[in-house]
Tab-separated table of C-alpha atoms in Angstrom:
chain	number	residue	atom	x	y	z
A	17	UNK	CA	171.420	19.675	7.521
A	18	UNK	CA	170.813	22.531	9.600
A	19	UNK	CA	172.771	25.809	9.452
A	20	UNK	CA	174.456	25.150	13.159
A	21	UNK	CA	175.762	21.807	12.185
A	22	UNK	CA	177.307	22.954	8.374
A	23	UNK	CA	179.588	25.170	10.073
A	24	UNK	CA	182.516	23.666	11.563
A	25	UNK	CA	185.633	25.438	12.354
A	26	UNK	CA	187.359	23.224	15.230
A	27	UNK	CA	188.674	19.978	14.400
A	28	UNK	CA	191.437	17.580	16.321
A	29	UNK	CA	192.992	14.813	14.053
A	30	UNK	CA	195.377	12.380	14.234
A	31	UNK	CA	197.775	12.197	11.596
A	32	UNK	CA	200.365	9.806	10.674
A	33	UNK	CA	202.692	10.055	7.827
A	34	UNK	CA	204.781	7.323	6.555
A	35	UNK	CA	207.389	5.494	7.318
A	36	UNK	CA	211.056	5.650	5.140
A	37	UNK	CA	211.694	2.706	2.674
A	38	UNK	CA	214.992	0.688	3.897
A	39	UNK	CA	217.983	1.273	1.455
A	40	UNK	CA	219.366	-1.493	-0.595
A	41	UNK	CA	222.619	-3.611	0.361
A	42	UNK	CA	221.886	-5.195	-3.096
A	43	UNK	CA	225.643	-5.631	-5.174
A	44	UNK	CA	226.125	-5.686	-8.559
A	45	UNK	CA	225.730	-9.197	-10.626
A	46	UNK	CA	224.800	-9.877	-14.099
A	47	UNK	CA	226.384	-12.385	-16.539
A	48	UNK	CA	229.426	-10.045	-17.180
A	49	UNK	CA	230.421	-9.229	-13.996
A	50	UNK	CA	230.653	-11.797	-11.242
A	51	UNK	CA	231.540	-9.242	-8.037
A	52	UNK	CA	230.631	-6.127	-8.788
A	53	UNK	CA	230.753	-2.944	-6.521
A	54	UNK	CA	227.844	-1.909	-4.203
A	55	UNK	CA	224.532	-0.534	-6.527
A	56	UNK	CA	222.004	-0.794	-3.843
A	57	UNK	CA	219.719	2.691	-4.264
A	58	UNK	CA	217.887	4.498	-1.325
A	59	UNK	CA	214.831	4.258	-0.020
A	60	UNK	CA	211.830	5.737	-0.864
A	61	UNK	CA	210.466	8.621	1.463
A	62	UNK	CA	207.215	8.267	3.509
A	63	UNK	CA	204.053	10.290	2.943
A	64	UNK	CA	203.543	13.465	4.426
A	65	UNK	CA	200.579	14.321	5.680
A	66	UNK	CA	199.741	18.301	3.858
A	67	UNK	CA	197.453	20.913	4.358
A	68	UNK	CA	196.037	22.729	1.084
A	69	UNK	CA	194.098	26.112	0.884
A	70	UNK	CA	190.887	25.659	-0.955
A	71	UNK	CA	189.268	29.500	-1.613
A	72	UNK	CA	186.066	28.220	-2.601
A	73	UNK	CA	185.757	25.991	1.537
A	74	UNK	CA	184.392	27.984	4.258
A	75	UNK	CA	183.986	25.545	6.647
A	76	UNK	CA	185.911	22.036	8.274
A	77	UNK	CA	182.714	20.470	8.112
A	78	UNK	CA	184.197	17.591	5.382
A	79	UNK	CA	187.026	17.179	7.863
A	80	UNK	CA	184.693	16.487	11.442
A	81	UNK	CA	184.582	12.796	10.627
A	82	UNK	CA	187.525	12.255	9.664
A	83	UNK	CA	189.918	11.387	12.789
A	84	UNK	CA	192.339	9.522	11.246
A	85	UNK	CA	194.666	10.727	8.507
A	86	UNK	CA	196.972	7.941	7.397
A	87	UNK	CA	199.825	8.605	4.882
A	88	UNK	CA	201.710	5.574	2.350
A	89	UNK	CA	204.923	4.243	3.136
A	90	UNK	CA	208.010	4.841	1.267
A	91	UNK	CA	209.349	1.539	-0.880
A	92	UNK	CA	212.581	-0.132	-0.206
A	93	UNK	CA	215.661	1.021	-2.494
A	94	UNK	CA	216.533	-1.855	-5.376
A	95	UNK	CA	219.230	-2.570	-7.739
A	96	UNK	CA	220.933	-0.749	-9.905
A	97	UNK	CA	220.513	2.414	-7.863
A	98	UNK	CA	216.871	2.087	-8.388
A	99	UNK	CA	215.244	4.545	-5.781
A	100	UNK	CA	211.894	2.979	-3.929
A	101	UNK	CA	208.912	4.844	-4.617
A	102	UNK	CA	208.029	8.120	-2.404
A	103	UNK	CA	205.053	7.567	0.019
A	104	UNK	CA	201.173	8.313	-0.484
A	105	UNK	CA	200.812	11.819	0.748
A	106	UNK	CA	197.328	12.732	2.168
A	107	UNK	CA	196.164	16.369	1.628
A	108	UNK	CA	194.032	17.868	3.626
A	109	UNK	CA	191.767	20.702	1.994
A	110	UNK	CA	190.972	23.579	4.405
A	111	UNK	CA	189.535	26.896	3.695
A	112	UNK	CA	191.656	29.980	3.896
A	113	UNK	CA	192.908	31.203	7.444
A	114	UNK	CA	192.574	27.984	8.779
A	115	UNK	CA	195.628	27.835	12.083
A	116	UNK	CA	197.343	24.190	12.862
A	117	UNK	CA	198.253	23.780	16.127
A	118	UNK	CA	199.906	20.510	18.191
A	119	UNK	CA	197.179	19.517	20.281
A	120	UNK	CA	199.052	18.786	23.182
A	121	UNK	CA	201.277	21.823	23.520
A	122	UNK	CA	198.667	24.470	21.341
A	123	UNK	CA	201.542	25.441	20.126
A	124	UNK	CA	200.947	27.449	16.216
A	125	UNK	CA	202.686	24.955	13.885
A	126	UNK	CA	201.282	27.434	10.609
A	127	UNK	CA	198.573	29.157	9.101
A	128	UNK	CA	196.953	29.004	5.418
A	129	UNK	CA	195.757	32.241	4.266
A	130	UNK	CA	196.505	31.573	-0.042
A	131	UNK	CA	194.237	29.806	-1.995
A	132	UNK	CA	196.623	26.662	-3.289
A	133	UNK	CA	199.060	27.440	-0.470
A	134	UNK	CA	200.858	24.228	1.132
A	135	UNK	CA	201.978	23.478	3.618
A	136	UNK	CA	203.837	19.821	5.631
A	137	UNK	CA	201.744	19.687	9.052
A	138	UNK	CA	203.218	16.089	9.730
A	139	UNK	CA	206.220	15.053	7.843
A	140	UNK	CA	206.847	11.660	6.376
A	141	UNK	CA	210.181	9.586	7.723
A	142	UNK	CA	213.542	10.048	5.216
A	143	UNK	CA	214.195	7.079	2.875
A	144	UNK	CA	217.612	5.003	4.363
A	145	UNK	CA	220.617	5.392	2.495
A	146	UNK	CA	221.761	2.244	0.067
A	147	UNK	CA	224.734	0.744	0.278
A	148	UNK	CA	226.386	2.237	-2.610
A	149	UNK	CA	226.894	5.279	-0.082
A	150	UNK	CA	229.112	3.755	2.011
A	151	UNK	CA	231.814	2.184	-0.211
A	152	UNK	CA	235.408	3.330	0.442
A	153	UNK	CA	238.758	2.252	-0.589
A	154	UNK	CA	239.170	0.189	2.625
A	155	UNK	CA	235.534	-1.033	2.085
A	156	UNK	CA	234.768	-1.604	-1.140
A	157	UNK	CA	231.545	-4.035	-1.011
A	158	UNK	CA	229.582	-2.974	2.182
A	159	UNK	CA	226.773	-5.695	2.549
A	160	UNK	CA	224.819	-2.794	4.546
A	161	UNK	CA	222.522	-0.085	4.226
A	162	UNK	CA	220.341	2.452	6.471
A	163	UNK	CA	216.899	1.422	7.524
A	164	UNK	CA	214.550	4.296	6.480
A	165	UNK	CA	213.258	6.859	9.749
A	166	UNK	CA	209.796	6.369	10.876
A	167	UNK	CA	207.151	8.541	10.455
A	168	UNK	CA	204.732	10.333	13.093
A	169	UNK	CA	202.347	10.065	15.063
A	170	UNK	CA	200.814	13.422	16.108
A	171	UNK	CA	197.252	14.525	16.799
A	172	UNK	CA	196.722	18.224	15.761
A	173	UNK	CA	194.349	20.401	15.576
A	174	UNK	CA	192.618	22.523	12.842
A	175	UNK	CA	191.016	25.900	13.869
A	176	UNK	CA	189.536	27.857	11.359
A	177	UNK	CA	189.245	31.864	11.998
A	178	UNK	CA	187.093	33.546	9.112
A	179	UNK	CA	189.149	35.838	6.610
A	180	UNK	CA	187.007	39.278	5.592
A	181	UNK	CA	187.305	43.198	5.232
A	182	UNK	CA	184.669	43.589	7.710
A	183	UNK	CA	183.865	42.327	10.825
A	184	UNK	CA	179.982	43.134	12.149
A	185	UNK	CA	179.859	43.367	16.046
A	186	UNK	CA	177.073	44.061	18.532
A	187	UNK	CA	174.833	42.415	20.614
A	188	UNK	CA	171.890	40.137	19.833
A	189	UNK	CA	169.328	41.677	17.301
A	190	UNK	CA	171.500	44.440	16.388
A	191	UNK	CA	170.583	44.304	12.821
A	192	UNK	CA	173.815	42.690	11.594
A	193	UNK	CA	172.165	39.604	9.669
A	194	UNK	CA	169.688	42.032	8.165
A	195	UNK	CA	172.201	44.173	7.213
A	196	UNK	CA	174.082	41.412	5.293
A	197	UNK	CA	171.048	40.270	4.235
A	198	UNK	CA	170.538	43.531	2.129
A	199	UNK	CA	173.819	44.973	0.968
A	200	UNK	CA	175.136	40.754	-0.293
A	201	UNK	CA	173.942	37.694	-1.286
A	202	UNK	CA	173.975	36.089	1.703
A	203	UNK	CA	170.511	34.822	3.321
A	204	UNK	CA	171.375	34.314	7.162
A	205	UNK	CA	168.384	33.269	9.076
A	206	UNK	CA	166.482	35.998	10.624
A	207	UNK	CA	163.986	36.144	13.081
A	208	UNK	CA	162.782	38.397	16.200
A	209	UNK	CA	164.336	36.726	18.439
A	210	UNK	CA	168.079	36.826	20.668
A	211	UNK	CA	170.751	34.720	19.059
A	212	UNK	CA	168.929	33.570	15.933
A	213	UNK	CA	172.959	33.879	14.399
A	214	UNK	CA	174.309	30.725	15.692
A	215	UNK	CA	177.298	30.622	13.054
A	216	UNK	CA	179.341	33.177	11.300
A	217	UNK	CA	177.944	34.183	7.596
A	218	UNK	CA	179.746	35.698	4.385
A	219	UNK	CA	179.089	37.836	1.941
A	220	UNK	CA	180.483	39.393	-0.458
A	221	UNK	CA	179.529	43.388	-1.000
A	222	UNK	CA	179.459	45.094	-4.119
A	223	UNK	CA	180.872	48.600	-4.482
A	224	UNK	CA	181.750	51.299	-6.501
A	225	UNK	CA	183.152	50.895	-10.382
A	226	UNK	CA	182.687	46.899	-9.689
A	227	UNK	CA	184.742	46.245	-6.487
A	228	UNK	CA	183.426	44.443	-3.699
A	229	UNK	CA	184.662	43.332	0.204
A	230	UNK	CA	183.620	40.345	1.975
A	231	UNK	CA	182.008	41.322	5.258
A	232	UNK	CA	181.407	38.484	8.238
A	233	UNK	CA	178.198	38.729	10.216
A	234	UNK	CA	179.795	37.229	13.799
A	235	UNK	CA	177.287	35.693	15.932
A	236	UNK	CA	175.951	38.074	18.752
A	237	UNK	CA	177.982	39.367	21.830
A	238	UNK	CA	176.525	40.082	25.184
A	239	UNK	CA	177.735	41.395	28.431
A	240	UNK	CA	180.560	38.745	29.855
A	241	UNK	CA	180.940	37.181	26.559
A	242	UNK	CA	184.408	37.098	27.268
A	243	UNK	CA	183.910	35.117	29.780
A	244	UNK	CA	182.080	32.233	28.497
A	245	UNK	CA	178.364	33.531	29.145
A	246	UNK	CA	175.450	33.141	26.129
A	247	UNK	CA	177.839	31.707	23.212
A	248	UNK	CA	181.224	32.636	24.893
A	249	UNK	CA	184.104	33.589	22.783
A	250	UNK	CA	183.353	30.243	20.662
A	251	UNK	CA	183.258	32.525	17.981
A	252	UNK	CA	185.163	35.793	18.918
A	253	UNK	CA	188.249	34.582	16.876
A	254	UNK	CA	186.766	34.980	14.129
A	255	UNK	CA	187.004	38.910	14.416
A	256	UNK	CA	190.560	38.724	14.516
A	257	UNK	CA	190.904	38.477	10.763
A	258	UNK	CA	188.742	40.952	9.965
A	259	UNK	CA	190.740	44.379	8.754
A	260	UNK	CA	187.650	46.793	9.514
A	261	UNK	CA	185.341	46.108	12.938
A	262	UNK	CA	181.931	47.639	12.145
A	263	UNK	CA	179.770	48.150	15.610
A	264	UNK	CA	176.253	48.084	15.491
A	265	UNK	CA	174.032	49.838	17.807
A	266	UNK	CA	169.893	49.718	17.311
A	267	UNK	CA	168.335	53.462	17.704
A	268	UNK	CA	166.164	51.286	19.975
A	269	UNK	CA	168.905	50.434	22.715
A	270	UNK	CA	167.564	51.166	26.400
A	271	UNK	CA	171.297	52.278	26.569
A	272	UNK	CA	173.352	55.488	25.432
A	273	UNK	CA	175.095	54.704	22.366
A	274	UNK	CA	178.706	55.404	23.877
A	275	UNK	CA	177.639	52.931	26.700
A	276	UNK	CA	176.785	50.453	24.245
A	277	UNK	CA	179.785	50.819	22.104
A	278	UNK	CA	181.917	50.808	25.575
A	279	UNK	CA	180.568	47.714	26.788
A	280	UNK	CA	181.433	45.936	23.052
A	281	UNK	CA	184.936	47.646	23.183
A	282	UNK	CA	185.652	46.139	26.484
A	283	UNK	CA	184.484	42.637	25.450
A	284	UNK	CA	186.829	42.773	22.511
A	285	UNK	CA	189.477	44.024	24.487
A	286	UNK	CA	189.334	41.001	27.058
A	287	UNK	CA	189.313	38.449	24.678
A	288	UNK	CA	192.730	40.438	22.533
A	289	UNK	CA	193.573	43.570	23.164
A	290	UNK	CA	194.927	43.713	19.336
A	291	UNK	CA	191.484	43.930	18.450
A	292	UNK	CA	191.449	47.847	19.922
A	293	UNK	CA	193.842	48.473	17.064
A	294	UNK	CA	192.038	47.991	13.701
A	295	UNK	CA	189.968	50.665	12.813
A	296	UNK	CA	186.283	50.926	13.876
A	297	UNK	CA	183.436	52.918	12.110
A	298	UNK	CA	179.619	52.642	13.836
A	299	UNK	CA	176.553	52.152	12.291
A	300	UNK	CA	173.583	53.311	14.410
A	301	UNK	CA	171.002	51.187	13.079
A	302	UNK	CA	167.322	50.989	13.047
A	303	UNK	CA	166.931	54.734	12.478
A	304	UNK	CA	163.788	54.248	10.247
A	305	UNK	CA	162.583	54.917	14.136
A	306	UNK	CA	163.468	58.230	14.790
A	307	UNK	CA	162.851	61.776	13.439
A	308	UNK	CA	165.156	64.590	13.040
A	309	UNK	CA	164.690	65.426	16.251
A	310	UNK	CA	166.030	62.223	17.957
A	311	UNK	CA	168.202	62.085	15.242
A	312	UNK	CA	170.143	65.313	16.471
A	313	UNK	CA	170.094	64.273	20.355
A	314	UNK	CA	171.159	60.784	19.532
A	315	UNK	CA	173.998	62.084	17.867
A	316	UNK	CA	175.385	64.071	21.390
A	317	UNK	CA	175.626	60.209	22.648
A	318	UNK	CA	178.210	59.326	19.630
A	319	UNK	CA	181.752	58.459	20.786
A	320	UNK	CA	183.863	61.384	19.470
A	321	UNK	CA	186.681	60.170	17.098
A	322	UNK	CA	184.944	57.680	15.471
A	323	UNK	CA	183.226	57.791	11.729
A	324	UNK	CA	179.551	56.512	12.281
A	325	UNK	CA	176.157	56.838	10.304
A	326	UNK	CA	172.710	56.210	11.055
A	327	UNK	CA	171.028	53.388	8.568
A	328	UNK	CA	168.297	51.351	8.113
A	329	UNK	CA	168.872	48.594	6.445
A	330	UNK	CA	164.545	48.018	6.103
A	331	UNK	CA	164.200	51.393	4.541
A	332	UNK	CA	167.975	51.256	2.303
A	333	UNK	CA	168.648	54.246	4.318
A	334	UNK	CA	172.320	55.355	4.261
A	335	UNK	CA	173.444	51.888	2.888
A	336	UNK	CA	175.538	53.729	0.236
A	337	UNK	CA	177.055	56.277	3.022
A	338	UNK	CA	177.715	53.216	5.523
A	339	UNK	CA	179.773	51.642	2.342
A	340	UNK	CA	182.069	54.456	1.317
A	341	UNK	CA	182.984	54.944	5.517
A	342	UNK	CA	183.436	51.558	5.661
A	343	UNK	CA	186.025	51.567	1.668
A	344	UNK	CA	187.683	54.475	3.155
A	345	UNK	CA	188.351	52.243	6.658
A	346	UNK	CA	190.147	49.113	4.787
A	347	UNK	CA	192.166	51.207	2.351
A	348	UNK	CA	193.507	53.443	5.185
């Protein structure tokens, strides 16, 4: 399968949990006791229908099929206070910061962000109450008992927005897949071309005395992205989990750098204006290109109050700089 089509982080299903077992109106009998008291026991609960955090899923891909989700039915209650069994639950996997929502309304129901975290997005009808519940002195045999509550029917949705220290943003060919091409494991497709990122990418960096962060590699922004043009804000959500946004500007631009980084800010800043918040370092990539004397004028165009560093991630230039900047900006 090709890279576009393994990532999947949108997905609207239908669930249904199960319906409540009836209680029992069952009364007592055996070869001792000819009429005995009410033991009719309750009915079974229906299935829920649960979402599960799974750390080691990055994408809803195993869900996209899958537009059904169907939970058991709880059992009738029996004799002898018997309860009926609990419903088949259905648990749905997801990876971590995955957001349910009610489809109709888009209303948040909850949000996984723990690997093994649970959590009920549809739940299954109660189990009815048998009639050993409802004896009194005045009625001391009830022949009745509570139907059990039906379950739901509900489609939902299931949005996934990626979880990392670091967020890269800038435009197309910026140097951001190269970049986490070099300082992880990751091996995004790269090519000289505008939007060869068509998903989001992980990695994992390693640091210092053996920690690491993860950093996301978000595919490209342009000008009106915002507003639906080239891949719209399909994708912008994803930034809003990262702790740390790292803009990247090529030493190449036909722009100023603070241009460049303004036109990015105000992108961000029309899709959530929370985004403006986190801290931001810049990397001024691509600087295998210039000598010291660009160097020193390009550094006039720098935004003042922001940490940056020039790299080149083609010549390992400054990787180890752009790394403690960017350790210092998540443990602020």
């Amino acid at each position: 399968m090709s890279q576009g089509s393994n990532f999947v982080d949108y997905v609207k299903i239908c669930c249904r949990s199960g319906h409540g077992g009836a209680g029992s109106a069952h009364l007592h009998r055996d070869k001792h006791t000819a009429m005995g008291g009410p033991d009719g026991g309750d009915g079974g609960r229906g299935g829920h229908v649960i979402v599960k955090g799974n750390a080691q899923l990055w994408t809803l891909l195993h869900l996209k099929y899958r537009k059904h989700v169907i939970a058991g039915n709880g059992d009738p209650g029996g004799s002898s206070l018997s309860t009926g069994k609990t419903g088949r639950d259905e648990i749905l996997e997801v990876p971590l910061g995955t957001i349910a929502r009610d489809a109709e309304t888009g209303e948040v129901i909850f949000e996984i962000t723990q690997d093994g975290e649970t959590k009920v997005l549809t739940p299954g009808g109660r189990g009815g109450q048998g009639n050993w519940h409802f004896k009194s002195a005045t009625q001391q045999t009830p022949r009745f008992a509570q139907p059990g509550l039906p379950g739901q029917e509900v489609w939902n949705i299931l949005e996934l927005k990626l979880l990392a220290d670091v967020g890269l943003v800038g435009f197309p060919n910026a140097g951001k897949s190269t970049l986490l091409s070099v300082v992880s494991a990751a091996k995004p497709e790269i090519a000289d071309y505008a939007f060869t990122t068509i998903v989001p990418n992980l990695g994992i960096v390693s640091y210092r005395d053996s920690k690491s962060f993860v950093m996301a590699d978000i595919p490209g922004i342009i000008e009106g992205a915002s507003k639906g043009k080239g891949l719209g804000f399909r994708f912008l959500r994803h930034i809003e989990r990262n702790s740390v946004l790292l803009f990247m500007i090529p030493a190449d631009t036909t722009r100023t750098i603070t241009e460049e980084y303004q036109i990015l800010q105000h992108e961000l800043q029309e899709y959530n204006p929370e985004l403006m918040h986190k801290p931001h370092v810049l990397a001024i990539t691509k600087s295998d290109l210039l000598d010291d004397e660009l160097t020193e004028e390009m550094k006039q165009q720098v935004p003042k109050g922001i940490p940056y560093v020039f790299i080149s991630s083609v010549a390992q230039k400054n990787i180890d700089k752009l790394k403690d900047l960017l350790w210092q900006a998540i443990n602020q």
